[in-house]
Short mmCIF file of C-alpha atoms in Angstrom, two decimals:
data_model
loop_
_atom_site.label_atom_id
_atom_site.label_comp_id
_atom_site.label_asym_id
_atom_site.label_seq_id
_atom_site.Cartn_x
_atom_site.Cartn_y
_atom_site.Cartn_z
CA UNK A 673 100.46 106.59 110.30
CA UNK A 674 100.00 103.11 111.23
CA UNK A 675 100.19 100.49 108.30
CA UNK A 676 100.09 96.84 107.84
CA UNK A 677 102.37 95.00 104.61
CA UNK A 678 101.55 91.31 104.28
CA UNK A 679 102.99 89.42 101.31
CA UNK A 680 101.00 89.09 97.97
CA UNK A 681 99.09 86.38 96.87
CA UNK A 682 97.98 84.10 95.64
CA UNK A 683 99.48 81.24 97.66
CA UNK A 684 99.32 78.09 95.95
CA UNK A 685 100.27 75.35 97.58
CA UNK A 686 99.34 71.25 97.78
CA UNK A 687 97.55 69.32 101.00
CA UNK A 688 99.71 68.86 104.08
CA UNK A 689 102.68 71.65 103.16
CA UNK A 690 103.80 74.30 105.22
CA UNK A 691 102.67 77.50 104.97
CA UNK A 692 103.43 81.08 106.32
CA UNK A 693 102.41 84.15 105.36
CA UNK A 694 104.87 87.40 106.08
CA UNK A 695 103.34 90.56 108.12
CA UNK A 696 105.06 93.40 109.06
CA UNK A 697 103.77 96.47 110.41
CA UNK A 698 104.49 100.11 111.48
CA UNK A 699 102.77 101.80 114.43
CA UNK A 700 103.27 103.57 117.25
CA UNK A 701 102.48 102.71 120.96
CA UNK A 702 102.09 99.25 121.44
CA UNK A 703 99.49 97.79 119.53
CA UNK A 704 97.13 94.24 119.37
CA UNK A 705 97.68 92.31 116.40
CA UNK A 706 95.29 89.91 114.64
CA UNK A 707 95.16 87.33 111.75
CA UNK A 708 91.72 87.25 110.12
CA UNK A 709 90.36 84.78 107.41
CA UNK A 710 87.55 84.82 104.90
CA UNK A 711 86.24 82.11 103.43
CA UNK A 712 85.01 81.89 100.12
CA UNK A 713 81.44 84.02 100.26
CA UNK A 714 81.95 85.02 103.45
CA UNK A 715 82.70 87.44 105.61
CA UNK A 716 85.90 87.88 108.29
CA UNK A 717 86.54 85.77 110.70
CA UNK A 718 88.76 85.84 114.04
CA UNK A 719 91.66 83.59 113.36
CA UNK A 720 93.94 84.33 116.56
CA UNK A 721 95.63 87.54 118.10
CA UNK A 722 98.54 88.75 120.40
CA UNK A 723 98.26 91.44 122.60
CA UNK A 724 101.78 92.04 123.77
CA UNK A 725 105.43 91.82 122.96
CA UNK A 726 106.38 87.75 122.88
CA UNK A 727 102.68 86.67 122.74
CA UNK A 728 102.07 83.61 120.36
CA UNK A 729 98.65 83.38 119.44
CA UNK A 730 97.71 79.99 117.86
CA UNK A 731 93.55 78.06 116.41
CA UNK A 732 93.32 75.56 114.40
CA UNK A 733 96.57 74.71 113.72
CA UNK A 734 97.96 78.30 113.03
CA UNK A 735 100.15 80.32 115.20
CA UNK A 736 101.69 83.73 114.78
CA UNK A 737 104.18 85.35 117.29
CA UNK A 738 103.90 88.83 117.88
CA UNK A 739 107.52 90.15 117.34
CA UNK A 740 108.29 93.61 118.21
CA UNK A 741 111.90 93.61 117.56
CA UNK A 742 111.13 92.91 113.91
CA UNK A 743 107.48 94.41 113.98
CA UNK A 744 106.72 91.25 112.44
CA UNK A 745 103.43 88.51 113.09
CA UNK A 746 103.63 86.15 110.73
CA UNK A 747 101.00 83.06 109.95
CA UNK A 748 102.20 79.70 109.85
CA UNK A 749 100.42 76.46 109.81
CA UNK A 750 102.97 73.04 109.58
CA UNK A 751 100.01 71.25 107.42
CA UNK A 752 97.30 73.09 105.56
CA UNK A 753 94.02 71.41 104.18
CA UNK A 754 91.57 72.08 101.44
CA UNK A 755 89.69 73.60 103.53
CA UNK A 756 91.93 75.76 104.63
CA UNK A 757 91.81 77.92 101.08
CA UNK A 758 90.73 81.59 102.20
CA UNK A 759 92.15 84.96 102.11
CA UNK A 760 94.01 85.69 105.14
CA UNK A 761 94.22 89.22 106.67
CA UNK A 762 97.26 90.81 109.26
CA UNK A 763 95.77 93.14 111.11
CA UNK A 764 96.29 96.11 113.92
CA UNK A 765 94.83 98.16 116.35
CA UNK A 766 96.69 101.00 117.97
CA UNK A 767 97.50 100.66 121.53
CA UNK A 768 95.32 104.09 122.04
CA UNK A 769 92.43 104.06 119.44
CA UNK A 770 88.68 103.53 119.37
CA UNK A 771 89.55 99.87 118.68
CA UNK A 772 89.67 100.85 114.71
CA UNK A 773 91.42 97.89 112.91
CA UNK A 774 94.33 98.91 110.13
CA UNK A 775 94.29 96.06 107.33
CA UNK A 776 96.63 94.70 105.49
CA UNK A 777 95.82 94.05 101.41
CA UNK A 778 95.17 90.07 102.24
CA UNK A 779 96.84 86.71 101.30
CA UNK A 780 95.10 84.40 98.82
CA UNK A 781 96.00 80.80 99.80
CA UNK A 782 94.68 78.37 97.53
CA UNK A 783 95.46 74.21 98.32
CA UNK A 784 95.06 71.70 96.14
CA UNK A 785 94.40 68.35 96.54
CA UNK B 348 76.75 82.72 119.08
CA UNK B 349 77.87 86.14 117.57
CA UNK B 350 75.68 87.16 114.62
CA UNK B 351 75.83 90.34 112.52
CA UNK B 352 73.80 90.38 109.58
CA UNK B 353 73.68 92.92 106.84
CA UNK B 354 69.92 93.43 104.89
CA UNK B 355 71.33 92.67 101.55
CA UNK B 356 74.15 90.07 100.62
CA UNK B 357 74.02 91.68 96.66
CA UNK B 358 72.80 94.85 95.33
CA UNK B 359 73.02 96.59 91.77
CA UNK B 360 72.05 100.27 91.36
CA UNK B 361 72.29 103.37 89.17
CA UNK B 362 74.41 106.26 89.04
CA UNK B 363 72.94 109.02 91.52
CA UNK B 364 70.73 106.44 93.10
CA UNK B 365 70.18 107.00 97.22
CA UNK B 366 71.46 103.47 98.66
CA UNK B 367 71.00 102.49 102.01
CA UNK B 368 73.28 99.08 103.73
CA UNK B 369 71.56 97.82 106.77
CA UNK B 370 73.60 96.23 109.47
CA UNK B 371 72.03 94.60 112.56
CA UNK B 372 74.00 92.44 115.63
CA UNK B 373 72.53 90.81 118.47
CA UNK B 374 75.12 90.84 120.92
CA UNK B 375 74.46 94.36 122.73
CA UNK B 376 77.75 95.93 121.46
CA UNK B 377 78.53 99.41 121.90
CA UNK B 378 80.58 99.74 118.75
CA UNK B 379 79.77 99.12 114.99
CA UNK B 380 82.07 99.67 111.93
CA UNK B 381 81.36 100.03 108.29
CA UNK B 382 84.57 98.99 105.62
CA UNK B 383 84.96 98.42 101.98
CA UNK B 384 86.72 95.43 100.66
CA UNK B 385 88.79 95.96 97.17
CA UNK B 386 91.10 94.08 95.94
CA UNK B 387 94.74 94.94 96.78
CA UNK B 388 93.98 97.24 99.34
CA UNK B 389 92.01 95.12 102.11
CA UNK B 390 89.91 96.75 104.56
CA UNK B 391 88.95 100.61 104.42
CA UNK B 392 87.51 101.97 106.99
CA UNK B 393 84.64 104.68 106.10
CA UNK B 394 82.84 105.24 109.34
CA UNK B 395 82.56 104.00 112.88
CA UNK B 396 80.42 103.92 116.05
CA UNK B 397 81.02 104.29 119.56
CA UNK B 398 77.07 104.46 121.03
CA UNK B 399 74.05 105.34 119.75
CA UNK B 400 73.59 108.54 117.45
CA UNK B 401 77.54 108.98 118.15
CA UNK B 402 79.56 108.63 114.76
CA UNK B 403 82.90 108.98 113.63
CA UNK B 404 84.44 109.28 110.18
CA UNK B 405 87.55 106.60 109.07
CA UNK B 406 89.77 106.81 106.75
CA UNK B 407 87.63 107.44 103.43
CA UNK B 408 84.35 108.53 104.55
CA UNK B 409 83.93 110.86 101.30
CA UNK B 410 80.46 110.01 99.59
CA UNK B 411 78.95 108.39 102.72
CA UNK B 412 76.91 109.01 105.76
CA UNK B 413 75.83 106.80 108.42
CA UNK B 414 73.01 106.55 110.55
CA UNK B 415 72.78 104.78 114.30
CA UNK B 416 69.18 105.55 115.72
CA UNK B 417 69.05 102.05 118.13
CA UNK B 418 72.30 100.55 119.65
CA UNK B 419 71.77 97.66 117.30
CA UNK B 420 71.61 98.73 114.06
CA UNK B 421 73.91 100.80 111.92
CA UNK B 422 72.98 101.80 108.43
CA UNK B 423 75.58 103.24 105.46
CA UNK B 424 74.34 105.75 103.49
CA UNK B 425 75.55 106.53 99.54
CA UNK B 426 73.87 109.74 98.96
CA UNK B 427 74.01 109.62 95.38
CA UNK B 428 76.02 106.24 94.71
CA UNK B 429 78.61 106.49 91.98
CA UNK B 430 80.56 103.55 89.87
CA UNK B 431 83.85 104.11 92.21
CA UNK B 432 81.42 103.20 94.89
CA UNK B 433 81.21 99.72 93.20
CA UNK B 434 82.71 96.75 95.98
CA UNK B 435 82.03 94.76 98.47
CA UNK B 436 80.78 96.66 102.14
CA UNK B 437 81.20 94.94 105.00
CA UNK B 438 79.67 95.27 108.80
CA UNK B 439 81.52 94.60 111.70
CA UNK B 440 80.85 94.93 115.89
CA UNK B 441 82.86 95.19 118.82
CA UNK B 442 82.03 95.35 122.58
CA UNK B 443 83.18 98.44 125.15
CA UNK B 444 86.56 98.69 126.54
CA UNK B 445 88.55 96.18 127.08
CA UNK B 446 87.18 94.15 124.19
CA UNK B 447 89.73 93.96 120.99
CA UNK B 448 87.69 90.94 118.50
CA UNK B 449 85.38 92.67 115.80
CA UNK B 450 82.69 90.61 114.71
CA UNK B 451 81.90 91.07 110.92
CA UNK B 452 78.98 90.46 108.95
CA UNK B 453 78.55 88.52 105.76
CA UNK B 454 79.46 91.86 103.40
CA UNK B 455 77.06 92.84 100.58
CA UNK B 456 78.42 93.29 97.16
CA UNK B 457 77.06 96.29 95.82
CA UNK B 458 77.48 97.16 92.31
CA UNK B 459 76.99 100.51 90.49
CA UNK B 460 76.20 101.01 87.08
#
């Protein structure tokens, strides 16, 4: 079946470094892939997508290309912030589903001042 | 703006108890989802659905039900909640076809002892 491996956290990193987070999946068909982020106490958020082959999806300061020759979508941001501490979650849905989402396990970041 | 809110943000109940997670959105959609959040292993997807009194079961909808009366609201059921049941729940929307972002509620942390 369809699956989703992101790299373990926790990330720990300090203000203004680079940071990227590794996502591979496996699925059939051609499927939409998403980064979503939880803050602390909250629940998920949209961070950015890709629905094709190529596609870079990019917010606030992230961006992920959506790499089907390596199945790969992985986060990066060139300058992280406090703020920015949240687990991060890669993300599928199958070309041909009900629009179910397959999750990865999630990426602790934590920055530091 | 998008809003999903679920009736209880934590909740602590006993073995066998009847539990009942409330999730209401305000943005007309025709699909509603219902995960659990553990540690490790990300999002789980226990039930989903596509229009009112329509229902589908995810991946591990053992020890649930789910009820979805008015296009708005979609409630998880625990028939007789157990301590494996113990994590964090979380809501989530989407629109109809050709729609791909899911909307998620806050989550409520329900614990059982």
């Amino acid at each position: 079946g369809d699956s989703v491996t992101q790299m373990e956290g926790p990330v720990t990193l300090s203000e203004e470094a680079f940071l990227t987070i590794n996502c591979t999946y496996t699925a059939t068909g051609y499927p939409s892939l998403f980064w979503y982020v939880q803050y602390p106490g909250e629940g998920l958020q949209l961070l950015l997508k890709a629905t094709k082959a190529d596609d870079k999806g990019s917010n606030k300061g992230f961006e992920a290309t959506y790499r089907k020759e390596t199945t790969s979508f992985h986060l990066e941001k060139g300058s992280v912030q406090v703020s920015d501490s949240a687990v991060y979650f890669c993300a599928l849905t199958p070309g041909d589903s009900w629009g179910k989402l397959q999750f990865g396990a999630g990426t602790q970041v934590v920055v530091t001042p | 703006d998008v809003k999903v809110t679920q009736s209880s943000r934590y909740l602590v109940k006993r073995t066998g108890e009847k539990v009942f997670l409330e999730c209401v959105q305000d943005m007309d959609h025709e699909n509603m989802f219902w995960y659990r959040q553990d540690p490790g292993l990300g999002l789980r997807l226990i039930y989903f659905s596509y229009d009112v009194k329509m229902k589908e079961k995810g991946d591990i909808p053992e020890g649930y039900s789910v009820s979805r009366e008015k296009k708005e609201r979609f409630s998880l059921i625990l028939e007789s909640a157990s301590t494996n049941q113990t994590s964090m729940y979380l809501c989530a929307s989407r629109g109809g076809l050709g729609t791909d972002t899911q909307y998620f509620g806050p989550g409520t942390r329900l614990t059982v002892l």
